[in-house]
Short mmCIF file of N, CA and C in Angstrom, two decimals:
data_model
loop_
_atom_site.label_atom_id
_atom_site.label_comp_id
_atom_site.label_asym_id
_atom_site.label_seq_id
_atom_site.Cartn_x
_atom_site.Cartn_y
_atom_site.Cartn_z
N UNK G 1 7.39 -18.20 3.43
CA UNK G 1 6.46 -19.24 3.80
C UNK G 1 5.09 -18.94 3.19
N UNK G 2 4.45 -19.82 2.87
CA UNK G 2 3.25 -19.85 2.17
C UNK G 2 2.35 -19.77 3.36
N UNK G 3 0.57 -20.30 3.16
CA UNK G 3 -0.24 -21.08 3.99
C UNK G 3 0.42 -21.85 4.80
N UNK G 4 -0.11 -23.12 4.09
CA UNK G 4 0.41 -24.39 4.72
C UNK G 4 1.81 -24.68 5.40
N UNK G 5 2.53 -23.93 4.67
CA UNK G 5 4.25 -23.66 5.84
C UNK G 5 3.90 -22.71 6.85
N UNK G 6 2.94 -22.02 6.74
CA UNK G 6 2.91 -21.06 8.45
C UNK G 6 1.82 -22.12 9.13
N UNK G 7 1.06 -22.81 8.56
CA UNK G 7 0.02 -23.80 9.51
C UNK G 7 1.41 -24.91 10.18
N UNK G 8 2.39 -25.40 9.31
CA UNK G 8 3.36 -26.43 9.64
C UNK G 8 4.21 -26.12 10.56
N UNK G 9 4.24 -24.71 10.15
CA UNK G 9 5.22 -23.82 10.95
C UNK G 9 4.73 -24.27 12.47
N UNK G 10 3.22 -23.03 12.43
CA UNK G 10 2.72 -23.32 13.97
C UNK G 10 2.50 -24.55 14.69
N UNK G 11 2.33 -25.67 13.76
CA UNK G 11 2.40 -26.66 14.54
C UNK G 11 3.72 -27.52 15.32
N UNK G 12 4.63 -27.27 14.31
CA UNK G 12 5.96 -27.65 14.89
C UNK G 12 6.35 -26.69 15.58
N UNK G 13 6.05 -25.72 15.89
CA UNK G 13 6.51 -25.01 16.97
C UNK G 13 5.48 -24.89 18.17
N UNK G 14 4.56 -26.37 17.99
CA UNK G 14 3.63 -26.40 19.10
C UNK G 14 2.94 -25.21 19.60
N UNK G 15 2.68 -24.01 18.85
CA UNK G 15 1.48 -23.12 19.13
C UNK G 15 0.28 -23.27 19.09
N UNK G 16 -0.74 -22.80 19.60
CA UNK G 16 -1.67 -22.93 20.01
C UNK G 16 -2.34 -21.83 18.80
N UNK G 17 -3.11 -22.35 17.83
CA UNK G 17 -4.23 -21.48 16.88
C UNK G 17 -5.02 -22.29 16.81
N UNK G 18 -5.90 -21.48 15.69
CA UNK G 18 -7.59 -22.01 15.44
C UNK G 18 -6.76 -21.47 13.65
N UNK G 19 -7.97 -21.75 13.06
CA UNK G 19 -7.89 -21.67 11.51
C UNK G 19 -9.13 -20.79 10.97
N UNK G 20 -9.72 -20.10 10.53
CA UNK G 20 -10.56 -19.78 10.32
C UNK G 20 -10.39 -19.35 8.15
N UNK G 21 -11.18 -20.88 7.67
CA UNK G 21 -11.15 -20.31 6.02
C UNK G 21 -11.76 -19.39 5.30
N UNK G 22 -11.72 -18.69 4.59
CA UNK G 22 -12.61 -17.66 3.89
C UNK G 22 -12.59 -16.92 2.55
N UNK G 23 -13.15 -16.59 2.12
CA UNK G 23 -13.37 -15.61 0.81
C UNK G 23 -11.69 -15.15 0.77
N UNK G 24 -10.92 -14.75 0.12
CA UNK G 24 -9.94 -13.50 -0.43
C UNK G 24 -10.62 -12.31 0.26
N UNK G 25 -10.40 -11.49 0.89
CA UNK G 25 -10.63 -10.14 1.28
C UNK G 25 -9.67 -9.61 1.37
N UNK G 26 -9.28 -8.55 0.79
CA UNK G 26 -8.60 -7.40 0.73
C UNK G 26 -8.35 -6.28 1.48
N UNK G 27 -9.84 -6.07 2.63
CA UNK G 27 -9.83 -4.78 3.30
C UNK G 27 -10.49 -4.95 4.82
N UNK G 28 -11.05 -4.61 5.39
CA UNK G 28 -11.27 -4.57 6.99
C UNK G 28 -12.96 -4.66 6.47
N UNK G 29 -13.55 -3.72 5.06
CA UNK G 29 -15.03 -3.84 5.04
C UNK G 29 -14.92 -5.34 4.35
N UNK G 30 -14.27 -5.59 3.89
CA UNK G 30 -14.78 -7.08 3.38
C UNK G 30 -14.87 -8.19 4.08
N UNK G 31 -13.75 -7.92 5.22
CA UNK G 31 -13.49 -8.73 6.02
C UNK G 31 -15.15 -8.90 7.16
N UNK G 32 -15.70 -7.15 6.94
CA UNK G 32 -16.67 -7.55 8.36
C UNK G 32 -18.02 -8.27 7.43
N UNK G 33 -18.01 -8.81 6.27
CA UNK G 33 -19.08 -9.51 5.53
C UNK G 33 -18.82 -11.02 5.62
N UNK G 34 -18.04 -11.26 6.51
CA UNK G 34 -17.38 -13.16 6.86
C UNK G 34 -18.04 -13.08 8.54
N UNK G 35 -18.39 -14.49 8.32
CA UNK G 35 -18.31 -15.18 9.82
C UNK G 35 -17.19 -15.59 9.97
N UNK G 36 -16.76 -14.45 11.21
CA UNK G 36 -15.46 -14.59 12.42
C UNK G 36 -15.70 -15.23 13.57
N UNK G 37 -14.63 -15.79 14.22
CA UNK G 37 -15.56 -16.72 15.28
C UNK G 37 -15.05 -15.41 16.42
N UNK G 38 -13.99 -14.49 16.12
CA UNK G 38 -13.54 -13.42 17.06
C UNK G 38 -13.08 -12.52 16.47
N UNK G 39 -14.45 -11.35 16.12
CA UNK G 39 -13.95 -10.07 15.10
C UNK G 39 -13.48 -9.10 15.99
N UNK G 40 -13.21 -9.69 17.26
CA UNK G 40 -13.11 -7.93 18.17
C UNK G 40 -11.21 -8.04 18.56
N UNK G 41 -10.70 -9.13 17.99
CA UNK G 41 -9.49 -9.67 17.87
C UNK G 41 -8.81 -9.65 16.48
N UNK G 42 -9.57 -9.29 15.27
CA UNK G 42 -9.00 -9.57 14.27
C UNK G 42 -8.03 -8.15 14.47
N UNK G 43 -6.46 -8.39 13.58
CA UNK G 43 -5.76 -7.45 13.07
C UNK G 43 -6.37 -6.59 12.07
N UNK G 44 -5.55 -5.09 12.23
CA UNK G 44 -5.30 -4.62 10.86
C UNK G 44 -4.34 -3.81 10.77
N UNK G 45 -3.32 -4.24 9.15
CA UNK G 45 -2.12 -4.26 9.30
C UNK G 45 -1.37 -2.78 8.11
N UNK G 46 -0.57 -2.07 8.75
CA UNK G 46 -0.16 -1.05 7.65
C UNK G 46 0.70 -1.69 7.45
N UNK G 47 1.61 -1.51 6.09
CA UNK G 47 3.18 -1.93 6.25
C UNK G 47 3.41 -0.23 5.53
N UNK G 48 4.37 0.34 6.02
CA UNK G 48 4.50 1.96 5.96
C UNK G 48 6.27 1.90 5.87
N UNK G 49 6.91 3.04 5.03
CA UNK G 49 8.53 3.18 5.48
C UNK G 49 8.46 4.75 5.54
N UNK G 50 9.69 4.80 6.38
CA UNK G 50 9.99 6.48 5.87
C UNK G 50 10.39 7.51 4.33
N UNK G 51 10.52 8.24 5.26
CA UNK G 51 10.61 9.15 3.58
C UNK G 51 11.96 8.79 2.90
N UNK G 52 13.04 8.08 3.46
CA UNK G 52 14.47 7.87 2.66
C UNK G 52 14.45 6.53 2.40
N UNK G 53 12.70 5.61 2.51
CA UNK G 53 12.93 4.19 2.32
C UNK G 53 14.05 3.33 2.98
N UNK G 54 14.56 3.86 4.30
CA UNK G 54 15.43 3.26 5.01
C UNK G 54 14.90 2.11 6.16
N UNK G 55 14.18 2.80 6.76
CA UNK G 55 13.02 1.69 7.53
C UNK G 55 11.79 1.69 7.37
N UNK G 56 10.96 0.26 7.44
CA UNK G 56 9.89 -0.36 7.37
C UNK G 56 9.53 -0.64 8.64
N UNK G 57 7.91 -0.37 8.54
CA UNK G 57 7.79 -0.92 9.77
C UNK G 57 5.98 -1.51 9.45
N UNK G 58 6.16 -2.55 9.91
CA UNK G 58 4.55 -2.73 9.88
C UNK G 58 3.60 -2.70 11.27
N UNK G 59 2.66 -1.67 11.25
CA UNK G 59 1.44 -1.43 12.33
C UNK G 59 0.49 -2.10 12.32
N UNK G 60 0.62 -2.97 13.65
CA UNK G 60 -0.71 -3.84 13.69
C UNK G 60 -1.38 -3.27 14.42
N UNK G 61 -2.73 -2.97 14.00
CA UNK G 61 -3.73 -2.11 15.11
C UNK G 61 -4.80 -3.16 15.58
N UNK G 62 -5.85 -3.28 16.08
CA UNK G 62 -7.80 -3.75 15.75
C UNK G 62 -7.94 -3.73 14.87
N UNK G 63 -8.84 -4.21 14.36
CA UNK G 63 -9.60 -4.21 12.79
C UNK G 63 -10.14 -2.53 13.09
N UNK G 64 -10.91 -2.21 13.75
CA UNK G 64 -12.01 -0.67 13.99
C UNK G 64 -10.98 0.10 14.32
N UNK G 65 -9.90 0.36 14.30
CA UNK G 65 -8.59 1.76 14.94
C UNK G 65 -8.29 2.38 13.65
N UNK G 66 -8.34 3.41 14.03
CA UNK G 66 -7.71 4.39 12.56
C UNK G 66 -6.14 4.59 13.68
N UNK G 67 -5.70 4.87 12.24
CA UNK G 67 -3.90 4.63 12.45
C UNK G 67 -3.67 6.16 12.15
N UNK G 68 -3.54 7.11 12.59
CA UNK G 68 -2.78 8.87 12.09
C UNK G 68 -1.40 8.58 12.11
N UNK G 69 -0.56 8.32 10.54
CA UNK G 69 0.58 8.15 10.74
C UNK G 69 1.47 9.31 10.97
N UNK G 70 0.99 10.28 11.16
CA UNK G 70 1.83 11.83 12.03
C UNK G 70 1.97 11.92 13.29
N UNK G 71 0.48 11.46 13.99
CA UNK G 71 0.64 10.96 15.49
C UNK G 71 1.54 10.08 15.68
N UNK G 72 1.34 8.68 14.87
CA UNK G 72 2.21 7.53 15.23
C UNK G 72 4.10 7.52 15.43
N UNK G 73 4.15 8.61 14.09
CA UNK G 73 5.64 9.41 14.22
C UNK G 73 6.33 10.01 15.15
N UNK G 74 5.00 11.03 15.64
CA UNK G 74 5.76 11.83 16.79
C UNK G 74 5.61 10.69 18.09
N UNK G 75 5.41 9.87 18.02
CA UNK G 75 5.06 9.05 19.52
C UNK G 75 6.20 7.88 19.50
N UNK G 76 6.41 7.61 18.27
CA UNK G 76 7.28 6.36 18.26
C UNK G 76 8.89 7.04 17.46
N UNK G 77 8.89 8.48 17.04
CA UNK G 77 10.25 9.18 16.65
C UNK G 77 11.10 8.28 15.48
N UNK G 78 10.49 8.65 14.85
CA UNK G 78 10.11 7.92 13.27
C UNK G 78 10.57 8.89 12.41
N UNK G 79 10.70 9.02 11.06
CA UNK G 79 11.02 9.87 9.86
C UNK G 79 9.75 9.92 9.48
N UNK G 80 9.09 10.95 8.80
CA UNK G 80 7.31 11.21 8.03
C UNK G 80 7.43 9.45 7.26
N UNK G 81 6.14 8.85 7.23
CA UNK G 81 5.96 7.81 6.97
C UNK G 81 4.89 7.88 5.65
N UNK G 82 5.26 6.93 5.00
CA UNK G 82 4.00 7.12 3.92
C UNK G 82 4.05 5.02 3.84
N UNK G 83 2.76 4.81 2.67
CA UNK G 83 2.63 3.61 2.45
C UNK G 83 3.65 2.93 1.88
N UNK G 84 4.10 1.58 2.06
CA UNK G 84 4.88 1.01 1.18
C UNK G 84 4.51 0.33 -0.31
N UNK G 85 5.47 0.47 -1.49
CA UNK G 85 4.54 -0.41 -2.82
C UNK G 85 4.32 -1.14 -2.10
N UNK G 86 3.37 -2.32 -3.08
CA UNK G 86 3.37 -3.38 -3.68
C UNK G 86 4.51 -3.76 -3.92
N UNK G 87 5.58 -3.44 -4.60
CA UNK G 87 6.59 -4.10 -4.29
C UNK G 87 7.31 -3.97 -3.65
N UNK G 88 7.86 -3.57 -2.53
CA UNK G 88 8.49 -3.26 -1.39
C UNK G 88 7.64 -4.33 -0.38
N UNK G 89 6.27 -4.68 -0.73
CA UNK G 89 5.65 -5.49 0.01
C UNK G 89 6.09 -7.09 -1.06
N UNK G 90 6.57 -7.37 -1.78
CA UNK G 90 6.47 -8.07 -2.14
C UNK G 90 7.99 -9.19 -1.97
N UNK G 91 8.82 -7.65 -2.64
CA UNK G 91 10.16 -7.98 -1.93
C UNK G 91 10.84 -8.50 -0.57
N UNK G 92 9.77 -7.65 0.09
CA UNK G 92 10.65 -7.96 1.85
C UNK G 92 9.70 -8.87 2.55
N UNK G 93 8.31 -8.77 1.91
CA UNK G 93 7.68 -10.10 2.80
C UNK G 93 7.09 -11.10 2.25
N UNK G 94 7.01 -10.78 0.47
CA UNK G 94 6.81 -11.94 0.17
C UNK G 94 5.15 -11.90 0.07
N UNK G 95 4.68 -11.17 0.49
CA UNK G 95 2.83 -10.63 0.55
C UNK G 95 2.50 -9.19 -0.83
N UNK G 96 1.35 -9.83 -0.95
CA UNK G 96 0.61 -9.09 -1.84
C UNK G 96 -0.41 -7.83 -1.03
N UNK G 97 -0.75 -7.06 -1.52
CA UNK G 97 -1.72 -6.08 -0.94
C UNK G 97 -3.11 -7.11 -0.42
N UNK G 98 -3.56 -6.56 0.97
CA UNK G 98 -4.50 -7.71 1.32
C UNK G 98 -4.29 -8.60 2.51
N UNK G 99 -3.16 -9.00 1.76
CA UNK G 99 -2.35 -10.04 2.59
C UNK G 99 -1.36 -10.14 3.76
N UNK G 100 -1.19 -9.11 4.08
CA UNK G 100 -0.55 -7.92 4.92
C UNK G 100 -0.65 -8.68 6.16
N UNK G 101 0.32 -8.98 7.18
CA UNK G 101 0.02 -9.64 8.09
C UNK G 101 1.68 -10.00 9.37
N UNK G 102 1.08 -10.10 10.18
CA UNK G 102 2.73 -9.68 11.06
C UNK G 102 3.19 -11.61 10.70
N UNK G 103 2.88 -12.52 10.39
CA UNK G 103 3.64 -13.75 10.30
C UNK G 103 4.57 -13.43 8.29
N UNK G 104 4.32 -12.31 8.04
CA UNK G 104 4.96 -12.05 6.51
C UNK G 104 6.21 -11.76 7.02
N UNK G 105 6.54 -11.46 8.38
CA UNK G 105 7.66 -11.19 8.78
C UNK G 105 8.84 -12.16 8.64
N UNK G 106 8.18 -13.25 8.63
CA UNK G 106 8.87 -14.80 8.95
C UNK G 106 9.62 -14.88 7.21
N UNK G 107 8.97 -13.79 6.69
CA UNK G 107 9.66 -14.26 5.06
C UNK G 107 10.51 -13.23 4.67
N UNK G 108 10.72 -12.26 5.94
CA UNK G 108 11.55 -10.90 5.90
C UNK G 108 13.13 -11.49 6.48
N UNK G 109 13.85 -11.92 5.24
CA UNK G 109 14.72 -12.71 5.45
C UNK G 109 16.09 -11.97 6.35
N UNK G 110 16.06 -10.94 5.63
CA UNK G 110 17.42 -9.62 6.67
C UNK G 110 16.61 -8.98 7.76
N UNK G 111 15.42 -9.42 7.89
CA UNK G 111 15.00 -8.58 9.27
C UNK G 111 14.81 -7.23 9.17
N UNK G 112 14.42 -6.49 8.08
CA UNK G 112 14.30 -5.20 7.93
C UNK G 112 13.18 -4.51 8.56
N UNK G 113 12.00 -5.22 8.90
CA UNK G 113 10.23 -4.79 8.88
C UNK G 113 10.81 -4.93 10.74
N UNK G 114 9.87 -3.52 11.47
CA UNK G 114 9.83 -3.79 12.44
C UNK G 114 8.35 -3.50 12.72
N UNK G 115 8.19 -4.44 13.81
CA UNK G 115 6.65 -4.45 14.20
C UNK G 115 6.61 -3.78 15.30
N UNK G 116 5.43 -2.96 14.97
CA UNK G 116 4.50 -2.26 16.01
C UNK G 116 3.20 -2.60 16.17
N UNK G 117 3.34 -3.20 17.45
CA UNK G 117 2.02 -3.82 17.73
C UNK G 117 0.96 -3.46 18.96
N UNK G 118 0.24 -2.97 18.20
CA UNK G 118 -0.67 -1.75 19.59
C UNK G 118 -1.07 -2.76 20.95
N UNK G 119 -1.03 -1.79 22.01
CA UNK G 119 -1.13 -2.42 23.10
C UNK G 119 -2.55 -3.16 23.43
N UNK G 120 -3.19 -2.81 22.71
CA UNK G 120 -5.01 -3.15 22.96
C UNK G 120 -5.14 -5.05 22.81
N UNK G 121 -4.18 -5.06 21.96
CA UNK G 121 -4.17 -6.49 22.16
C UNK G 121 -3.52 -7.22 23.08
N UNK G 122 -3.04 -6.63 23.85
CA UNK G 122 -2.39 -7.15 25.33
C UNK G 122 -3.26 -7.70 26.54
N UNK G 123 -4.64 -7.20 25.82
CA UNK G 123 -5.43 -7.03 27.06
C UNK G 123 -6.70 -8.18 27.06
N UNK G 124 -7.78 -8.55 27.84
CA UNK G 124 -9.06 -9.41 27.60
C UNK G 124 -7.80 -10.98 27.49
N UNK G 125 -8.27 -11.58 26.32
CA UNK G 125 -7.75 -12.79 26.59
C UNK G 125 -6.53 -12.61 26.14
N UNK G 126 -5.82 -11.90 25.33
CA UNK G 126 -4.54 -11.98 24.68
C UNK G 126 -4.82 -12.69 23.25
N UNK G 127 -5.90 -12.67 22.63
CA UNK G 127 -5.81 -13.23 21.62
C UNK G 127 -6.00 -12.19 20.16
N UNK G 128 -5.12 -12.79 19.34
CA UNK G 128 -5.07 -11.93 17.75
C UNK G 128 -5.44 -13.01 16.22
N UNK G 129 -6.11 -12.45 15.90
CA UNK G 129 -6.43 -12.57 14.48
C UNK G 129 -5.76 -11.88 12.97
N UNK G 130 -4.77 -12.76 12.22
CA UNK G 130 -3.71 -12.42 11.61
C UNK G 130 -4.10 -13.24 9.98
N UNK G 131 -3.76 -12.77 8.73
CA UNK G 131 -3.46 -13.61 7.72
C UNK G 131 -2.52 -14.53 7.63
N UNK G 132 -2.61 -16.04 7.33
CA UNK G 132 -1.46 -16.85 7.69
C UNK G 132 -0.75 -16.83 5.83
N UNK G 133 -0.53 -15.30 5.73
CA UNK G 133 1.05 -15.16 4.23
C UNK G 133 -0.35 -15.35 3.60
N UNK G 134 -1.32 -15.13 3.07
CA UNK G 134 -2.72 -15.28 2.07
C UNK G 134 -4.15 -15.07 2.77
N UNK G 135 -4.38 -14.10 1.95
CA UNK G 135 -5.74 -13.43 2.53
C UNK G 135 -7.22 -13.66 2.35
N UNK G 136 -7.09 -15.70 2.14
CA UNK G 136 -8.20 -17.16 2.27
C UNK G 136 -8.65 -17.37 3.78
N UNK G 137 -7.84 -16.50 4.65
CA UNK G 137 -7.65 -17.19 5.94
C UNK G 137 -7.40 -16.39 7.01
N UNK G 138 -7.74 -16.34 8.31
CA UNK G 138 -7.19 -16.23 9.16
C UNK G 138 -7.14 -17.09 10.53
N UNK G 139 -5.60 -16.64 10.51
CA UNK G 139 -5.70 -17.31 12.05
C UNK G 139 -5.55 -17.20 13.51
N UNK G 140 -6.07 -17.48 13.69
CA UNK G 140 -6.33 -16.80 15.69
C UNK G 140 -5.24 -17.55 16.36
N UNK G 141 -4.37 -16.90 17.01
CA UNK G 141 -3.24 -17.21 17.81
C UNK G 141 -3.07 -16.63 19.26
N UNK G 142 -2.60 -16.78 20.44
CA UNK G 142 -1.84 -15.73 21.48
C UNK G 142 -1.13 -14.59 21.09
N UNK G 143 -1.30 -13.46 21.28
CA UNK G 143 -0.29 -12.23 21.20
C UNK G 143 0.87 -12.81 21.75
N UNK G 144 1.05 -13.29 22.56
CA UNK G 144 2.61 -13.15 22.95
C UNK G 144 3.02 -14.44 22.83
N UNK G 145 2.54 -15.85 21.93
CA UNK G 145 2.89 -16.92 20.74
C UNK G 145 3.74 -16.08 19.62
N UNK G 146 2.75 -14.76 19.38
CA UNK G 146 3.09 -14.35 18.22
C UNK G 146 4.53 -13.39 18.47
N UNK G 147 4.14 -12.73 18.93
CA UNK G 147 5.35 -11.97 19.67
C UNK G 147 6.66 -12.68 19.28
N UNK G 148 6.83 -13.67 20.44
CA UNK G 148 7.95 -14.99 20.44
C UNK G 148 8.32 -14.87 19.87
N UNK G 149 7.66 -15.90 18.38
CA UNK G 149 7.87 -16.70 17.24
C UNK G 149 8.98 -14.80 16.28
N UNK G 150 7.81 -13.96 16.53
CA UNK G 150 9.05 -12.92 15.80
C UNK G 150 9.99 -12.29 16.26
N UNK G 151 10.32 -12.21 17.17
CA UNK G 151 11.38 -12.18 17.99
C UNK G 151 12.36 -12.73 17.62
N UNK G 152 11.86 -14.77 17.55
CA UNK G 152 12.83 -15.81 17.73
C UNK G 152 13.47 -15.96 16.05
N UNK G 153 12.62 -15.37 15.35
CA UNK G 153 13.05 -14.94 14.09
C UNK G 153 14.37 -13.93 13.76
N UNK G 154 14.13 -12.97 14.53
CA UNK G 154 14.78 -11.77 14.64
C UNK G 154 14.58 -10.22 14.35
N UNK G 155 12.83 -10.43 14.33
CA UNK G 155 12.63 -8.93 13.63
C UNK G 155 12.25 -8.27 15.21
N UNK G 156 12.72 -6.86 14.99
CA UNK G 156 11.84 -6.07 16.59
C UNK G 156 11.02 -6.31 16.67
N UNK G 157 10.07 -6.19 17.98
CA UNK G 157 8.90 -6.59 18.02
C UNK G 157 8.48 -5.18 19.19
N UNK G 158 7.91 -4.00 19.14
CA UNK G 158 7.68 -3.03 19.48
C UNK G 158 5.80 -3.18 20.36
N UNK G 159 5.96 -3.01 21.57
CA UNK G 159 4.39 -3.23 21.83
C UNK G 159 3.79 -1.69 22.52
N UNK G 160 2.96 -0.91 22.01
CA UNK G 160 3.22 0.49 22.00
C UNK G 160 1.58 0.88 21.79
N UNK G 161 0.96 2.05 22.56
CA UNK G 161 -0.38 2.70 22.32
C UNK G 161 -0.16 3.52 21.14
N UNK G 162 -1.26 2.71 20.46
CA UNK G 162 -1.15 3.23 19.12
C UNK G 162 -2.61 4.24 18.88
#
């Protein structure tokens, strides 16, 4: 799914977002040089596999959380994790570096990527800030809209202190 098929998406599946357009940003500092209408909600997303490239998993943290993927291992009993290419990101979700985002899941056609999604966003209103598949945009949704929708897809959906 592109943009406009995850905006079509959310609407035919009657979810509840906001849209927010913007510059291309690539990173969490570029991102904090945009007017957000809710930066204390925006994502930020690893996509990481193990060392035998057998599983993927992508970590959604806060935008401000550092991620220790040795901690994250021993807590969630994982294989040593390192970054995934560019193409491994390209292949299984269809996203470019940047663009990184838990709705890329929706283009993870065998369901390989499992999400880990830190608990911090469970909390205050329940709301998350995500790339909708292109990194022009984000969009503010419910955590547990989002949840659903990947679930109802079929990828795990892991909700865990990260």
């Amino acid at each position: 799914m592109n943009k406009q098929q995850i905006y079509d998406y959310l609407k035919q599946e009657n979810i509840w977002h906001e849209i927010t357009e913007h510059e291309a940003v690539y990173n969490m500092a570029e991102l904090s040089d945009i007017e957000i209408p809710y930066p204390e909600y925006d994502a930020k997303n690893l996509f990481v596999r193990d060392d035998k490239k057998r599983n993927y998993y992508l970590i959604t943290v806060k935008g401000d959380k550092r991620v220790d993927l040795k901690e994250f291992r021993k807590n969630n009993n994982t294989r040593a994790l390192s970054f995934a290419s560019a193409d491994d990101l390209m292949d299984i979700m269809g996203l470019i570096p940047g663009a990184v985002t838990p709705l890329g899941l929706l283009n993870d056609s065998e369901c390989k990527v499992t999400l880990f999604l830190d608990n911090d966003f469970m909390n205050d209103v329940g709301l998350i800030g995500v790339h909708p598949n292109d990194n022009t945009a984000t969009v503010w949704l419910k955590v547990k809209d989002l949840i659903k929708l990947l679930q109802q897809h079929g990828n795990a959906v892991n909700v865990v202190q990260i």
